[in-house]
mmCIF file with all atom_site columns, C-alpha atoms in Angstrom:
data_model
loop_
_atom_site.group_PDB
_atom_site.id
_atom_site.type_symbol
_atom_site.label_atom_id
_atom_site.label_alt_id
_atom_site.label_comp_id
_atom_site.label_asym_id
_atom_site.label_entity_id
_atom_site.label_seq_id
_atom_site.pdbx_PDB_ins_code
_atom_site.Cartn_x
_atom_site.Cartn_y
_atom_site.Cartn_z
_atom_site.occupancy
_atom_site.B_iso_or_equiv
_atom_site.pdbx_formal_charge
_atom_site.auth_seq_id
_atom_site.auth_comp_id
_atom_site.auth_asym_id
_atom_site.auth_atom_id
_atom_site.pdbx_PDB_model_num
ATOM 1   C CA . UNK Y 1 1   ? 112.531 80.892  99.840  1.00 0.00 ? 1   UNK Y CA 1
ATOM 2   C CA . UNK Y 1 2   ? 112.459 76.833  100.040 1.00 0.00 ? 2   UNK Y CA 1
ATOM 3   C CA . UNK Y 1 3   ? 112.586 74.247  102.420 1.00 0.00 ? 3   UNK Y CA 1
ATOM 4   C CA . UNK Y 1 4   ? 116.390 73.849  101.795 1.00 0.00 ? 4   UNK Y CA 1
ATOM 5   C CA . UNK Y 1 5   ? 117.149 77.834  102.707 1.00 0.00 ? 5   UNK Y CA 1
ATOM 6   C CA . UNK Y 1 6   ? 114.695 77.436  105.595 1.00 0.00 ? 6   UNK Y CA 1
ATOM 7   C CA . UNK Y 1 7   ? 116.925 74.992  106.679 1.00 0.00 ? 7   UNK Y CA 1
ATOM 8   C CA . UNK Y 1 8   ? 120.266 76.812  106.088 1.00 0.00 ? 8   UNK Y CA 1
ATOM 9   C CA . UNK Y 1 9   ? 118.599 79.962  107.841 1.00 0.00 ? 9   UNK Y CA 1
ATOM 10  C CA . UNK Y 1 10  ? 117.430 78.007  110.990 1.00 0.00 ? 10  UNK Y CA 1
ATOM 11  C CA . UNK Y 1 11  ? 120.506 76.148  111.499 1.00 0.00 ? 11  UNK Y CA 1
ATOM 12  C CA . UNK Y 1 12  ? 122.712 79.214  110.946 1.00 0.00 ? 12  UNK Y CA 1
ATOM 13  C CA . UNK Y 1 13  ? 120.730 82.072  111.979 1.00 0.00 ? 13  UNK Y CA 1
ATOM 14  C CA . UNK Y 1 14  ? 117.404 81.618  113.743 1.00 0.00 ? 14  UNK Y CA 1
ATOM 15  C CA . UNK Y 1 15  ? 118.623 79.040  116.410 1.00 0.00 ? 15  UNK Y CA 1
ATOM 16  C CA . UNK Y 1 16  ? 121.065 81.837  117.344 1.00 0.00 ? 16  UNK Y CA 1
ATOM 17  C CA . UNK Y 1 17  ? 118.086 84.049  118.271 1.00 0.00 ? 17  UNK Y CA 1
ATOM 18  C CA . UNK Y 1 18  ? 115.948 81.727  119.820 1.00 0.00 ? 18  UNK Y CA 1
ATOM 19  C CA . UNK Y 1 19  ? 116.448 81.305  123.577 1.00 0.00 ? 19  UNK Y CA 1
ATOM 20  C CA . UNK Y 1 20  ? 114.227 78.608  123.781 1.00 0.00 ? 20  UNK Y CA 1
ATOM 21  C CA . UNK Y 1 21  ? 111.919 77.193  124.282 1.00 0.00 ? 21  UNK Y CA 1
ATOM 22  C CA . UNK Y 1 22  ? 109.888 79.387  122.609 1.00 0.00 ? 22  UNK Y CA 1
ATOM 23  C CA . UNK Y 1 23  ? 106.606 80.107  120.607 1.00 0.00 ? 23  UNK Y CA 1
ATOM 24  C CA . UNK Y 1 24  ? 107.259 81.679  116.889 1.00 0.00 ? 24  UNK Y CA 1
ATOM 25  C CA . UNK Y 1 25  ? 104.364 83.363  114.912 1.00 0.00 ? 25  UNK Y CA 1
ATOM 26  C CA . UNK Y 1 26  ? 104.925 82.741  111.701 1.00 0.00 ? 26  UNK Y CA 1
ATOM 27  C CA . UNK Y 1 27  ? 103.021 84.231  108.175 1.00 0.00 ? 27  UNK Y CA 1
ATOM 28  C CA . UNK Y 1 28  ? 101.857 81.309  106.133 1.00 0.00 ? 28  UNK Y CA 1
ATOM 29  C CA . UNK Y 1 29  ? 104.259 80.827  103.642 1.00 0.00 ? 29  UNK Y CA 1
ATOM 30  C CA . UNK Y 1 30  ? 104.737 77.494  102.798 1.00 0.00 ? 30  UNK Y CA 1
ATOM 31  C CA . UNK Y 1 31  ? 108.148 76.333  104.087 1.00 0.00 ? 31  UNK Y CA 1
ATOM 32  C CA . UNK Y 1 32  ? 107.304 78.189  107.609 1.00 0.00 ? 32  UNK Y CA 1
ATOM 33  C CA . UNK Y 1 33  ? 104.386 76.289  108.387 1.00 0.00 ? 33  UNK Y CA 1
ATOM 34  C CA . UNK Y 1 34  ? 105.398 73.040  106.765 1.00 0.00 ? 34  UNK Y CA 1
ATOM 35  C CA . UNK Y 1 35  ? 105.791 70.175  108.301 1.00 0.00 ? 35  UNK Y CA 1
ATOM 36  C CA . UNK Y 1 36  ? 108.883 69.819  107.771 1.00 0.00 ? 36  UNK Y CA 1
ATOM 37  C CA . UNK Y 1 37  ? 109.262 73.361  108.333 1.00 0.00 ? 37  UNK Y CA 1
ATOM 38  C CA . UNK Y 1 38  ? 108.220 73.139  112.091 1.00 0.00 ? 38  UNK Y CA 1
ATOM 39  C CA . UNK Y 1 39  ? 109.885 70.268  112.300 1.00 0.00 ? 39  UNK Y CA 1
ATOM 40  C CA . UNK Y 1 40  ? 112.799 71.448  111.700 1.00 0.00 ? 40  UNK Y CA 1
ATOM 41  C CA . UNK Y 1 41  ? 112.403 74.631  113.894 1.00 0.00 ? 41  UNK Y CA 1
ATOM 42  C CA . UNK Y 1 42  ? 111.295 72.268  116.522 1.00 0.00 ? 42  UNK Y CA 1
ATOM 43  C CA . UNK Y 1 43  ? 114.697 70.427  116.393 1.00 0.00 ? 43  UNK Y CA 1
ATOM 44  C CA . UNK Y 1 44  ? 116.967 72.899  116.118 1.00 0.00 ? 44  UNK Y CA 1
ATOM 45  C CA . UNK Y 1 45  ? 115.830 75.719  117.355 1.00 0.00 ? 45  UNK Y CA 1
ATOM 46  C CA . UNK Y 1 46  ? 113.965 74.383  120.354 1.00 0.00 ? 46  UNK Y CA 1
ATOM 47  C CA . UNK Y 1 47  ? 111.070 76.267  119.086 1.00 0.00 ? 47  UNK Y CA 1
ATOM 48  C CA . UNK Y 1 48  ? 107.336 75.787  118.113 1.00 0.00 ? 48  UNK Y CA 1
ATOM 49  C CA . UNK Y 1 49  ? 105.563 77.467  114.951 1.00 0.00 ? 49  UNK Y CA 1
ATOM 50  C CA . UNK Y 1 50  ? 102.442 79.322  115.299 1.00 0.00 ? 50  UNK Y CA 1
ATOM 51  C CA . UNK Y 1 51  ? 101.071 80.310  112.122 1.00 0.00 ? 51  UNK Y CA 1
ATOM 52  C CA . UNK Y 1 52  ? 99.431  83.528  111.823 1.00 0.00 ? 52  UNK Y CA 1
ATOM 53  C CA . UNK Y 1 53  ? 95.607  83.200  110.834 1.00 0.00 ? 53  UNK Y CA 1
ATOM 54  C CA . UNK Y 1 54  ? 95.366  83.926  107.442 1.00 0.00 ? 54  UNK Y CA 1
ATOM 55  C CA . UNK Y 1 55  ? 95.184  87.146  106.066 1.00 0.00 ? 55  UNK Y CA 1
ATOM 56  C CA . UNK Y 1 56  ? 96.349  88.666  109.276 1.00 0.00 ? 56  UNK Y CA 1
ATOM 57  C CA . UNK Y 1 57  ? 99.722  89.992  108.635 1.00 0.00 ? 57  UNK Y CA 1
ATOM 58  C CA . UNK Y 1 58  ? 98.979  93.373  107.776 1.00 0.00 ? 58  UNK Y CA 1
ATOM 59  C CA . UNK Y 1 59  ? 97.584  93.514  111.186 1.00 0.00 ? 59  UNK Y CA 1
ATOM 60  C CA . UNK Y 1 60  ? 100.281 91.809  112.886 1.00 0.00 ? 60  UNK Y CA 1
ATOM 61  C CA . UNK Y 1 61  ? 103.439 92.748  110.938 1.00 0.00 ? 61  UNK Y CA 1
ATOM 62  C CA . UNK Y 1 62  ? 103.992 96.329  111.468 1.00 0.00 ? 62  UNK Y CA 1
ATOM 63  C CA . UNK Y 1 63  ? 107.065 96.810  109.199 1.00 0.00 ? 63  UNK Y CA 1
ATOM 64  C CA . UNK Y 1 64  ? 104.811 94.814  106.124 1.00 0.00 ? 64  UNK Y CA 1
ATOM 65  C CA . UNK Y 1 65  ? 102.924 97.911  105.860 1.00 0.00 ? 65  UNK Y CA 1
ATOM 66  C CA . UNK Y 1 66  ? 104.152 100.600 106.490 1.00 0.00 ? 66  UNK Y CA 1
ATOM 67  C CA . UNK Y 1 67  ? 107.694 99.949  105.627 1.00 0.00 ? 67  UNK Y CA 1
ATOM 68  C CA . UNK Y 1 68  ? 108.250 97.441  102.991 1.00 0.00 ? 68  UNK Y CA 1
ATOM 69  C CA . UNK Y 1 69  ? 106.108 99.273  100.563 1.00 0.00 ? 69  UNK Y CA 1
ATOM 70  C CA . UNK Y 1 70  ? 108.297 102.313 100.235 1.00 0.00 ? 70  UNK Y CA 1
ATOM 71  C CA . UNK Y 1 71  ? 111.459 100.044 100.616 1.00 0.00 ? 71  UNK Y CA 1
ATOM 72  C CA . UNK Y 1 72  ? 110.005 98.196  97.188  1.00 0.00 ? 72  UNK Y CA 1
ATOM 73  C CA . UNK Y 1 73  ? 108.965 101.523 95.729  1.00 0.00 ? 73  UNK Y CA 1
ATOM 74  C CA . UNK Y 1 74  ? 112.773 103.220 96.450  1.00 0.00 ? 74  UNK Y CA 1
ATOM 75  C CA . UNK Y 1 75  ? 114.491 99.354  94.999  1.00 0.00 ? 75  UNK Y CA 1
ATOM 76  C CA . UNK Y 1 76  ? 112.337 99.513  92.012  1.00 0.00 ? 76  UNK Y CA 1
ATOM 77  C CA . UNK Y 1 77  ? 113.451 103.018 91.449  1.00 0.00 ? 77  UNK Y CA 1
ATOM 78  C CA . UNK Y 1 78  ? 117.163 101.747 91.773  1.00 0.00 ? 78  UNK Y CA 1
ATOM 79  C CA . UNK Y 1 79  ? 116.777 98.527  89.925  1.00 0.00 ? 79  UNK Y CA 1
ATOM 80  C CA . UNK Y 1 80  ? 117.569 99.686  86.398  1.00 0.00 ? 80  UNK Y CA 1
ATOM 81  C CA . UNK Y 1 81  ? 121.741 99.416  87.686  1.00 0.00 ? 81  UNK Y CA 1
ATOM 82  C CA . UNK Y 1 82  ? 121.660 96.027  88.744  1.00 0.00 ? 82  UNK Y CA 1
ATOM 83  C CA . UNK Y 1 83  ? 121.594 94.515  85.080  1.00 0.00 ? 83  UNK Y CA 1
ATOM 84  C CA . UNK Y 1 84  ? 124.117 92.832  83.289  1.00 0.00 ? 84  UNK Y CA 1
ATOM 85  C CA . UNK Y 1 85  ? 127.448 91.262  84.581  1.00 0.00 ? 85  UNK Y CA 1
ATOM 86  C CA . UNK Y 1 86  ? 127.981 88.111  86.470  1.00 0.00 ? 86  UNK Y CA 1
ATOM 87  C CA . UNK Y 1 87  ? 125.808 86.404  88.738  1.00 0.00 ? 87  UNK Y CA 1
ATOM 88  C CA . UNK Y 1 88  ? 128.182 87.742  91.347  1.00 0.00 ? 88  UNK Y CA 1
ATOM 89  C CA . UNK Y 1 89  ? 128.536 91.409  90.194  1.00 0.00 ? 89  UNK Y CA 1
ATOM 90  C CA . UNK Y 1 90  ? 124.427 91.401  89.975  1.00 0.00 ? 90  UNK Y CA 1
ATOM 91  C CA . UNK Y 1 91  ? 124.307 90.121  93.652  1.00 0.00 ? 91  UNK Y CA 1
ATOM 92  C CA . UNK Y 1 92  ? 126.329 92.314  94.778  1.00 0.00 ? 92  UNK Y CA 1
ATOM 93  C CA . UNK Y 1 93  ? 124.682 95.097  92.968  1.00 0.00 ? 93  UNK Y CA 1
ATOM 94  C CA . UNK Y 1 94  ? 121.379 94.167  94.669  1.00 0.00 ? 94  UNK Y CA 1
ATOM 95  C CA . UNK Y 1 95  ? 122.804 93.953  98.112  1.00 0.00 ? 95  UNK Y CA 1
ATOM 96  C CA . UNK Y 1 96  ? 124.184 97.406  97.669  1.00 0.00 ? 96  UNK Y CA 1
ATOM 97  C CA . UNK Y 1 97  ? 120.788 99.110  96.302  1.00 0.00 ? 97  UNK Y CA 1
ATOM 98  C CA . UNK Y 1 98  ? 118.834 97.167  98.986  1.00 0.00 ? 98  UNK Y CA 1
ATOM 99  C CA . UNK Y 1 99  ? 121.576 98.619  101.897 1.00 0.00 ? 99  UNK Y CA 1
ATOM 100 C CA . UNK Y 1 100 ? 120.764 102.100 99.977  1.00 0.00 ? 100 UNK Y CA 1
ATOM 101 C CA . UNK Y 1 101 ? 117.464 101.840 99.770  1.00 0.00 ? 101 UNK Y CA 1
ATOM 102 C CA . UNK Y 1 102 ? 116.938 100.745 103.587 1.00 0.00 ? 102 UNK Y CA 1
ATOM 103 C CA . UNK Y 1 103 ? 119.302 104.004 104.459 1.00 0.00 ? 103 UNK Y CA 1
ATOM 104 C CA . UNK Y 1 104 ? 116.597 105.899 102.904 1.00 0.00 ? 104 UNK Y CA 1
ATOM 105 C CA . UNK Y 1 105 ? 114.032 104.847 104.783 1.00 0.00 ? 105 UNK Y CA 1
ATOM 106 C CA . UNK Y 1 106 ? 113.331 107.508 108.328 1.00 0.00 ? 106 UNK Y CA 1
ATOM 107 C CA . UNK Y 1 107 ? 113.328 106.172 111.280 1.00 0.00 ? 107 UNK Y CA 1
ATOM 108 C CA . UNK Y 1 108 ? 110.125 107.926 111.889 1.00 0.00 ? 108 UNK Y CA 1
ATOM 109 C CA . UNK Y 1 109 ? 108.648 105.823 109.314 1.00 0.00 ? 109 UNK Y CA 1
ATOM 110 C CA . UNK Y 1 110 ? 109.595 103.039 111.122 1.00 0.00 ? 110 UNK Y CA 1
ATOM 111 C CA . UNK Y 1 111 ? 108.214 104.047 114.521 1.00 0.00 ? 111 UNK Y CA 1
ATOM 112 C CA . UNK Y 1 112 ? 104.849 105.319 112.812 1.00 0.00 ? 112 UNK Y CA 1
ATOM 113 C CA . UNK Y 1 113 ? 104.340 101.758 111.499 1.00 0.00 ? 113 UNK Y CA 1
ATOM 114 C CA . UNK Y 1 114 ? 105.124 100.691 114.992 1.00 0.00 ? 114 UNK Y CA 1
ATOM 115 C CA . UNK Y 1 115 ? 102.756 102.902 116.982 1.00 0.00 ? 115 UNK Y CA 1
ATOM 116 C CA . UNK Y 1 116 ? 100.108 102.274 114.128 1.00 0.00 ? 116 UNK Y CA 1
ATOM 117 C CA . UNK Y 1 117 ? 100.021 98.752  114.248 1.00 0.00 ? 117 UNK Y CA 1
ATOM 118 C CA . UNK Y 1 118 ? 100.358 98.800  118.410 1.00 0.00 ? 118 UNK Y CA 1
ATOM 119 C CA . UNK Y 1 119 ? 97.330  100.463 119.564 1.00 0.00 ? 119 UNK Y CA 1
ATOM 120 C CA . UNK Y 1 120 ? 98.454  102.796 122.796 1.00 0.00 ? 120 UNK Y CA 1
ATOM 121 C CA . UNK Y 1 121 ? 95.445  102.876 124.837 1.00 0.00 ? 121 UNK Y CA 1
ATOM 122 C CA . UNK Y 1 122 ? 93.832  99.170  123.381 1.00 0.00 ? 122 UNK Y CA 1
ATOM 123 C CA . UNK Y 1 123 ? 89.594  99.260  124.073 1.00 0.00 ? 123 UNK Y CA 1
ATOM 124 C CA . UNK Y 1 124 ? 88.593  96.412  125.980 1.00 0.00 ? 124 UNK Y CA 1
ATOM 125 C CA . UNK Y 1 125 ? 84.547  95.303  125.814 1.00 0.00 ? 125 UNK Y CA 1
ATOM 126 C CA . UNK Y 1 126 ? 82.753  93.486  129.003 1.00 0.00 ? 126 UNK Y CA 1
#
């Protein structure tokens, strides 16, 4: 991702989802935590970026770890039919194998990475 479809997602998606004003966290990649990146945010969103101390998103991003790694693994498997064509045929080809591999993934993978990363009974030290 750039700054220009940072842009095009904020303007057309994000502010959409926002019902700001608001706090984002956001990981540290580049056009997030920008300055123009929060700038923009800040404009059209009515929103201000966080970023997420660094090195923290395993911690913090529930779905980075325990999902997205067997979403890669089950696209990689698939990837070998997205070759050749047009641009168009290829994207659409990718769209399709990422909607298939997503479909593949359990639900109760998704709600183990949830409880995982969102300790039920948190200890608190005095």
């Amino acid at each position: 991702m750039d700054a220009v479809t940072w842009r095009f997602y904020v303007e057309k998606l994000l502010k959409y989802e926002v019902d700001g004003p608001a706090v984002l966290l956001f990981d540290n990649f580049e056009c997030h935590v920008s300055e123009e990146g929060q700038r923009v945010v800040a404009e059209v969103a009515n929103a201000t970026v966080v970023p997420l101390p660094a090195n923290s998103t395993t911690a913090c991003q529930p779905l980075d770890v325990g999902v997205m790694g067997p979403l890669k693994a089950k696209l990689r498997s698939n990837w070998s039919g997205i070759t050749g064509g047009s641009a168009k045929e290829k994207r659409l080809r990718a769209v399709h194998a990422t909607i298939a591999a997503w479909d593949a993934i359990p639900e109760s993978t998704v709600i183990r990475s949830f409880k995982a990363a969102i300790p039920q009974y948190p200890e608190i030290s005095i």
